[in-house]
Short mmCIF file of C-alpha atoms in Angstrom, two decimals:
data_model
loop_
_atom_site.label_atom_id
_atom_site.label_comp_id
_atom_site.label_asym_id
_atom_site.label_seq_id
_atom_site.Cartn_x
_atom_site.Cartn_y
_atom_site.Cartn_z
CA MET P 373 -133.70 16.37 146.49
CA TRP P 374 -134.74 15.78 150.12
CA PHE P 375 -131.36 14.34 151.12
CA LEU P 376 -129.35 17.15 149.52
CA CYS P 377 -131.67 19.74 151.09
CA GLU P 378 -131.11 18.19 154.53
CA LEU P 379 -127.34 18.08 153.93
CA HIS P 380 -127.40 21.76 152.97
CA ASN P 381 -129.30 22.67 156.15
CA LEU P 382 -126.90 20.61 158.29
CA LEU P 383 -123.81 22.30 156.81
CA GLU P 384 -125.42 25.74 157.08
CA THR P 385 -126.08 25.18 160.79
CA ASN P 386 -122.71 23.68 161.71
CA THR P 387 -120.20 25.62 159.61
CA GLU P 388 -119.29 29.30 159.52
CA ASN P 389 -119.09 29.34 155.73
CA MET P 390 -120.84 26.97 153.38
CA PRO P 391 -118.07 24.76 151.92
CA ARG P 392 -117.74 24.52 148.16
CA LEU P 393 -118.19 20.77 147.83
CA THR P 394 -117.02 18.31 145.22
CA ILE P 395 -119.86 15.88 144.50
CA LEU P 396 -119.56 12.71 142.42
CA SER P 397 -122.71 10.99 141.17
CA ASP P 398 -123.97 8.46 138.64
CA ARG P 399 -125.62 11.11 136.37
CA GLN P 400 -129.05 10.33 137.82
CA LYS P 401 -131.43 13.16 136.88
CA GLY P 402 -132.75 13.69 140.42
CA ILE P 403 -129.24 14.07 141.82
CA VAL P 404 -128.24 16.54 139.09
CA GLU P 405 -131.31 18.68 139.85
CA GLY P 406 -130.77 18.38 143.60
CA VAL P 407 -127.15 19.54 143.35
CA GLU P 408 -128.07 22.48 141.12
CA GLN P 409 -130.77 23.63 143.54
CA ASN P 410 -129.04 23.05 146.89
CA PHE P 411 -125.35 23.42 146.01
CA PRO P 412 -125.18 25.69 142.94
CA THR P 413 -121.48 26.45 143.57
CA ALA P 414 -120.46 22.78 144.04
CA PHE P 415 -118.14 21.02 141.61
CA HIS P 416 -120.29 18.18 140.28
CA GLY P 417 -118.52 15.30 138.57
CA PHE P 418 -119.89 12.12 137.00
CA CYS P 419 -118.73 8.71 138.18
CA MET P 420 -116.50 7.19 135.49
CA ARG P 421 -117.61 3.65 136.29
CA HIS P 422 -121.21 4.46 135.40
CA LEU P 423 -120.15 6.54 132.41
CA SER P 424 -117.89 3.80 131.02
CA GLU P 425 -120.64 1.18 131.48
CA SER P 426 -123.03 3.29 129.41
CA PHE P 427 -120.29 3.72 126.81
CA ARG P 428 -119.60 -0.05 126.78
CA LYS P 429 -123.29 -0.85 126.23
CA GLU P 430 -123.36 1.55 123.30
CA PHE P 431 -120.20 0.36 121.51
CA ASN P 432 -119.14 -2.95 123.13
CA ASN P 433 -115.47 -2.33 122.36
CA THR P 434 -112.85 -2.87 125.08
CA LEU P 435 -110.22 -0.78 123.26
CA LEU P 436 -112.57 2.22 123.05
CA VAL P 437 -113.46 1.85 126.74
CA ASN P 438 -109.74 1.86 127.61
CA TYR P 439 -109.27 5.02 125.56
CA LEU P 440 -112.16 6.63 127.47
CA TRP P 441 -110.55 5.83 130.83
CA GLU P 442 -107.15 7.10 129.64
CA ALA P 443 -108.78 10.34 128.51
CA ALA P 444 -110.48 10.69 131.92
CA GLN P 445 -107.19 10.15 133.76
CA ALA P 446 -105.14 12.55 131.58
CA LEU P 447 -103.80 15.40 133.75
CA THR P 448 -103.45 18.04 131.04
CA VAL P 449 -105.70 19.26 128.24
CA ILE P 450 -103.04 18.34 125.65
CA GLU P 451 -102.96 14.72 126.88
CA PHE P 452 -106.76 14.61 126.97
CA GLU P 453 -107.15 15.83 123.38
CA ALA P 454 -104.47 13.37 122.21
CA LYS P 455 -106.51 10.49 123.68
CA LEU P 456 -109.69 11.73 122.02
CA LEU P 457 -107.87 11.80 118.69
CA GLU P 458 -107.10 8.10 119.18
CA VAL P 459 -110.80 7.50 119.80
CA GLU P 460 -111.72 9.42 116.63
CA GLU P 461 -109.29 7.33 114.58
CA ALA P 462 -110.93 4.16 115.91
CA SER P 463 -114.56 5.33 115.75
CA GLN P 464 -116.09 8.66 114.78
CA ASP P 465 -119.39 7.69 116.46
CA ALA P 466 -117.61 6.93 119.74
CA ALA P 467 -115.80 10.27 119.66
CA TYR P 468 -119.10 12.07 119.01
CA TRP P 469 -120.71 10.20 121.96
CA ILE P 470 -117.88 11.29 124.27
CA ARG P 471 -117.82 14.92 123.14
CA ARG P 472 -121.55 15.28 123.80
CA ILE P 473 -120.79 15.09 127.54
CA PRO P 474 -119.00 18.23 128.79
CA PRO P 475 -115.46 17.16 129.85
CA ARG P 476 -115.60 19.36 132.97
CA LEU P 477 -118.06 16.80 134.37
CA TRP P 478 -115.82 13.75 134.06
CA ALA P 479 -112.32 14.46 132.71
CA THR P 480 -109.55 15.17 135.22
CA ALA P 481 -107.91 17.72 132.90
CA TYR P 482 -111.06 19.88 132.79
CA PHE P 483 -112.54 19.26 136.24
CA GLU P 484 -112.58 22.58 138.10
CA GLY P 485 -112.82 21.20 141.65
CA GLN P 486 -110.49 19.00 143.67
CA ARG P 487 -111.29 15.30 144.00
CA PHE P 488 -107.83 13.93 144.84
CA GLY P 489 -107.79 11.40 142.00
CA HIS P 490 -111.25 9.93 142.67
CA LEU P 491 -112.90 9.24 139.32
CA THR P 492 -115.62 6.94 140.62
CA ALA P 493 -118.21 6.77 143.39
CA ASN P 494 -117.06 3.26 144.33
CA ILE P 495 -117.09 4.07 148.04
CA VAL P 496 -120.89 4.33 147.80
CA GLU P 497 -121.06 0.97 146.05
CA SER P 498 -119.00 -0.63 148.83
CA LEU P 499 -121.47 0.75 151.37
CA ASN P 500 -124.39 -0.54 149.31
CA SER P 501 -122.89 -4.02 149.21
CA TRP P 502 -123.27 -4.51 152.98
CA ILE P 503 -126.33 -2.33 153.47
CA GLY P 504 -128.35 -4.50 151.08
CA GLU P 505 -129.40 -6.87 153.83
CA ALA P 506 -130.35 -4.04 156.17
CA SER P 507 -132.42 -2.19 153.57
CA GLY P 508 -135.08 -4.91 153.57
CA LEU P 509 -135.67 -4.70 157.33
CA PRO P 510 -138.29 -2.62 159.17
CA ILE P 511 -137.12 0.94 159.82
CA ILE P 512 -135.94 0.50 163.43
CA GLN P 513 -134.06 -2.73 162.70
CA MET P 514 -132.54 -1.14 159.59
CA MET P 515 -131.26 1.86 161.56
CA GLU P 516 -129.91 -0.44 164.27
CA CYS P 517 -128.07 -2.56 161.70
CA ILE P 518 -126.43 0.54 160.21
CA ARG P 519 -125.58 1.93 163.66
CA ARG P 520 -123.90 -1.31 164.75
CA GLN P 521 -121.85 -1.47 161.57
CA LEU P 522 -120.72 2.15 161.90
CA MET P 523 -119.96 1.66 165.60
CA THR P 524 -117.71 -1.29 164.72
CA TRP P 525 -116.01 0.56 161.87
CA PHE P 526 -115.29 3.65 163.97
CA ASN P 527 -113.72 1.52 166.71
CA GLU P 528 -111.63 -0.59 164.31
CA ARG P 529 -110.30 2.42 162.42
CA ARG P 530 -109.61 4.34 165.60
CA GLU P 531 -107.58 1.43 167.01
CA THR P 532 -105.77 0.82 163.71
CA SER P 533 -104.74 4.47 163.36
CA MET P 534 -103.25 4.48 166.87
CA GLN P 535 -100.64 1.99 165.63
CA TRP P 536 -99.43 4.26 162.81
CA THR P 537 -96.18 6.09 163.49
CA SER P 538 -95.94 8.00 160.20
CA ILE P 539 -97.07 11.56 159.49
CA LEU P 540 -99.33 10.56 156.60
CA VAL P 541 -101.80 7.69 156.29
CA PRO P 542 -100.24 4.55 154.71
CA SER P 543 -101.70 5.07 151.20
CA ALA P 544 -100.38 8.66 151.07
CA GLU P 545 -97.02 7.60 152.49
CA ARG P 546 -96.65 5.06 149.67
CA ARG P 547 -97.35 7.70 147.03
CA VAL P 548 -94.83 10.11 148.56
CA ALA P 549 -92.24 7.31 148.76
CA GLU P 550 -92.75 6.55 145.05
CA ALA P 551 -92.34 10.26 144.24
CA LEU P 552 -89.11 10.35 146.30
CA GLU P 553 -87.68 7.45 144.26
CA LEU P 554 -88.38 9.25 140.98
CA ALA P 555 -87.21 12.64 142.28
CA ARG P 556 -83.67 11.36 142.86
CA THR P 557 -83.20 10.98 139.10
CA TYR P 558 -84.33 14.55 138.27
CA GLN P 559 -82.21 17.65 137.80
CA VAL P 560 -83.42 20.81 139.55
CA LEU P 561 -82.69 24.43 138.57
CA ARG P 562 -83.82 27.20 140.91
CA ALA P 563 -85.19 30.49 139.54
CA ASN P 564 -86.07 32.25 142.83
CA GLU P 565 -87.27 31.39 146.34
CA ALA P 566 -90.41 29.71 145.00
CA GLU P 567 -89.98 28.73 141.32
CA PHE P 568 -87.98 25.78 140.04
CA GLU P 569 -87.35 24.08 136.70
CA VAL P 570 -87.24 20.31 137.03
CA ILE P 571 -85.63 18.36 134.17
CA SER P 572 -86.48 14.69 133.67
CA HIS P 573 -86.44 12.17 130.82
CA GLU P 574 -90.14 13.02 130.27
CA GLY P 575 -89.40 16.71 129.73
CA ASN P 576 -89.17 19.95 131.70
CA ASN P 577 -91.69 20.99 134.35
CA ILE P 578 -92.06 24.23 136.29
CA VAL P 579 -92.77 23.93 140.03
CA ASP P 580 -94.03 26.74 142.28
CA ILE P 581 -93.74 25.64 145.92
CA ARG P 582 -95.41 28.84 147.21
CA ASN P 583 -98.65 28.14 145.31
CA ARG P 584 -98.18 24.36 145.53
CA CYS P 585 -98.50 23.73 141.82
CA CYS P 586 -96.59 21.94 139.08
CA LEU P 587 -96.95 22.20 135.33
CA CYS P 588 -97.83 18.48 135.21
CA ARG P 589 -100.84 19.33 137.48
CA GLY P 590 -100.29 16.24 139.61
CA TRP P 591 -99.70 18.24 142.80
CA GLN P 592 -102.85 20.34 142.40
CA LEU P 593 -105.11 17.44 141.45
CA TYR P 594 -104.03 14.82 143.99
CA GLY P 595 -103.14 17.00 146.97
CA LEU P 596 -99.76 15.28 147.35
CA PRO P 597 -96.47 16.62 145.88
CA CYS P 598 -95.67 14.99 142.54
CA ALA P 599 -92.15 13.73 141.81
CA HIS P 600 -91.22 17.09 140.22
CA ALA P 601 -92.42 18.96 143.32
CA VAL P 602 -90.60 16.55 145.63
CA ALA P 603 -87.37 17.12 143.68
CA ALA P 604 -87.79 20.89 144.02
CA LEU P 605 -88.59 20.65 147.75
CA LEU P 606 -85.59 18.41 148.43
CA SER P 607 -83.27 20.77 146.56
CA CYS P 608 -84.10 23.60 148.99
CA ARG P 609 -84.16 21.31 152.05
CA GLN P 610 -87.89 21.57 152.68
CA ASN P 611 -89.93 18.93 154.53
CA VAL P 612 -92.03 17.20 151.86
CA HIS P 613 -94.73 16.19 154.37
CA ARG P 614 -95.46 19.84 155.18
CA PHE P 615 -96.61 20.36 151.60
CA THR P 616 -99.37 17.73 151.59
CA GLU P 617 -103.08 18.38 152.12
CA SER P 618 -104.14 18.04 155.75
CA CYS P 619 -106.75 15.38 154.90
CA PHE P 620 -103.90 12.89 154.28
CA THR P 621 -102.36 13.23 157.74
CA VAL P 622 -102.71 10.63 160.48
CA ALA P 623 -103.81 13.40 162.88
CA THR P 624 -106.80 14.25 160.66
CA TYR P 625 -107.66 10.56 160.24
CA ARG P 626 -107.68 10.06 164.01
CA LYS P 627 -109.81 13.15 164.49
CA THR P 628 -112.33 11.82 161.96
CA TYR P 629 -112.91 8.66 164.02
CA SER P 630 -112.31 10.17 167.47
CA GLN P 631 -115.98 10.26 168.43
CA THR P 632 -117.68 7.10 169.70
CA ILE P 633 -120.96 5.74 168.41
CA HIS P 634 -122.32 4.38 171.69
CA PRO P 635 -124.20 1.09 172.18
CA ILE P 636 -127.97 1.26 172.69
CA PRO P 637 -129.80 -0.94 175.23
CA ASP P 638 -132.42 -3.45 174.24
CA LYS P 639 -135.73 -2.06 172.99
CA SER P 640 -137.51 -3.43 176.06
CA LEU P 641 -135.56 -0.95 178.18
CA TRP P 642 -136.32 2.12 176.08
CA ARG P 643 -138.03 4.90 177.98
CA GLU P 644 -141.76 5.26 177.31
CA MET P 645 -142.91 8.52 175.73
CA SER P 646 -144.21 11.00 178.29
CA GLU P 647 -147.80 12.21 178.35
CA GLY P 648 -146.71 15.71 177.41
CA ASP P 649 -144.99 14.52 174.23
CA PRO P 650 -146.75 16.22 171.26
CA SER P 651 -146.16 13.13 169.13
CA VAL P 652 -148.56 11.18 171.37
CA GLY P 653 -152.28 11.53 170.79
CA LYS P 654 -155.13 11.81 173.27
CA GLU P 655 -155.31 9.25 176.09
CA GLY P 656 -151.74 8.15 175.32
CA ILE P 657 -152.60 6.62 171.95
CA ASP P 658 -149.81 6.93 169.38
CA VAL P 659 -150.57 9.10 166.40
CA VAL P 660 -150.43 7.02 163.24
CA ILE P 661 -148.55 8.82 160.49
CA ASN P 662 -149.64 7.55 157.11
CA PRO P 663 -147.43 7.77 154.02
CA PRO P 664 -148.08 10.73 151.70
CA LYS P 665 -150.78 10.40 149.09
CA SER P 666 -149.39 9.22 145.78
CA LEU P 667 -150.69 10.11 142.37
CA ARG P 668 -149.31 6.87 141.05
CA PRO P 669 -151.87 4.02 141.09
CA ALA P 670 -151.16 0.88 143.08
CA GLY P 671 -149.63 -2.11 141.36
CA ARG P 672 -147.04 -2.53 138.69
CA PRO P 673 -147.51 -0.21 135.71
CA ARG P 674 -148.41 -1.94 132.50
CA LYS P 675 -145.88 -1.82 129.72
CA ARG P 676 -146.53 -2.00 126.02
CA ARG P 677 -143.94 -4.41 124.71
CA ALA P 678 -143.31 -5.01 121.06
CA ARG P 679 -143.38 -8.69 120.14
CA ALA P 680 -140.15 -10.10 118.74
CA GLU P 681 -141.82 -11.03 115.47
CA ASP P 682 -143.11 -7.46 115.04
CA ARG P 683 -139.71 -5.79 115.33
CA GLY P 684 -138.57 -4.31 112.06
CA ARG P 685 -141.98 -4.88 110.46
CA VAL P 686 -143.39 -1.91 108.51
CA LYS P 687 -146.56 -0.54 110.12
CA ARG P 688 -149.71 -1.07 108.07
CA VAL P 689 -151.33 2.13 106.78
CA VAL P 690 -155.07 2.16 107.48
CA HIS P 691 -157.50 3.54 104.89
CA CYS P 692 -160.96 5.07 105.33
CA SER P 693 -163.53 3.75 102.84
CA ARG P 694 -165.79 6.77 103.48
CA CYS P 695 -163.52 9.73 102.69
CA ASN P 696 -160.66 7.85 100.99
CA GLN P 697 -158.10 9.38 103.43
CA THR P 698 -155.43 7.48 105.38
CA GLY P 699 -154.78 7.37 109.12
CA HIS P 700 -158.24 6.34 110.39
CA PHE P 701 -161.14 3.91 109.83
CA ARG P 702 -164.69 4.53 108.55
CA THR P 703 -166.10 4.17 112.09
CA THR P 704 -163.94 7.05 113.39
CA CYS P 705 -164.21 9.25 110.30
CA ALA P 706 -165.08 12.86 111.16
CA ALA P 707 -165.11 14.25 107.60
CA PRO P 708 -168.35 16.06 106.55
CA ILE P 709 -170.74 14.06 104.38
#
């Protein structure tokens, strides 16, 4: 809640209009509540890796897990429902489990925002993998470890991007190249200055280059022209690269890493706090800020664990010898004499 509140304040201060974000999370309750409170208009999606792991623990069936992923990746509602029918044929319980979670939160076909094909929050996991060592350090050392890593990353990516000669970043260029290969086998019929009918062995698709959309929904969902859109654009001699989202361009990538995270001198050279600094107490003594009071008692909470031999055993019904009723003993009987 605190992090999302701070993010909201930062965006409110530094942008003219609050952006309508797309947020992916692991379904953690605190994040769901934080998004609802701070970004009520955001498109909130669940990470498919976490969702599929929960599904695997419940059913332990690789085929069903594959069906779940195929349903999540389906671009149209018709394809999505077809995949769920396959799940139902294999397991009614699995289909019920899936349908309990609103598809707009995880399925590509129903997701209302734009996430450019990202179904997981794996980028966060990759950050966690190297931040693990830093997280156990004292606060200043932890921040320094993170700063050094980011400083190195920014420099490496800035230098790498300066070597690119293409319009789009390499991953986007590869996708466009693949679409170009497929587009050469398609037949294109033009309806007007914007609408086209593209005929392929998969079927017919309608492309609208003015609104940048295709009936297959690939263009809208991934931000890059699909093969049908590429075929339509080529037929009217349009530059395919002009119809991609700006976030995929090399210029935007370079702008992202254009700023430098500067080195910081050794701690021994840091400037001492001035006497007029409000964070310093009387006679120059630092004010000690204690952690907030916690209602939770110190130590590890005790857990009541059922013994293995007691699992499945029928609970014994207690009987009161005073009033002949069940549910309590004679010593705790409150019935009138």
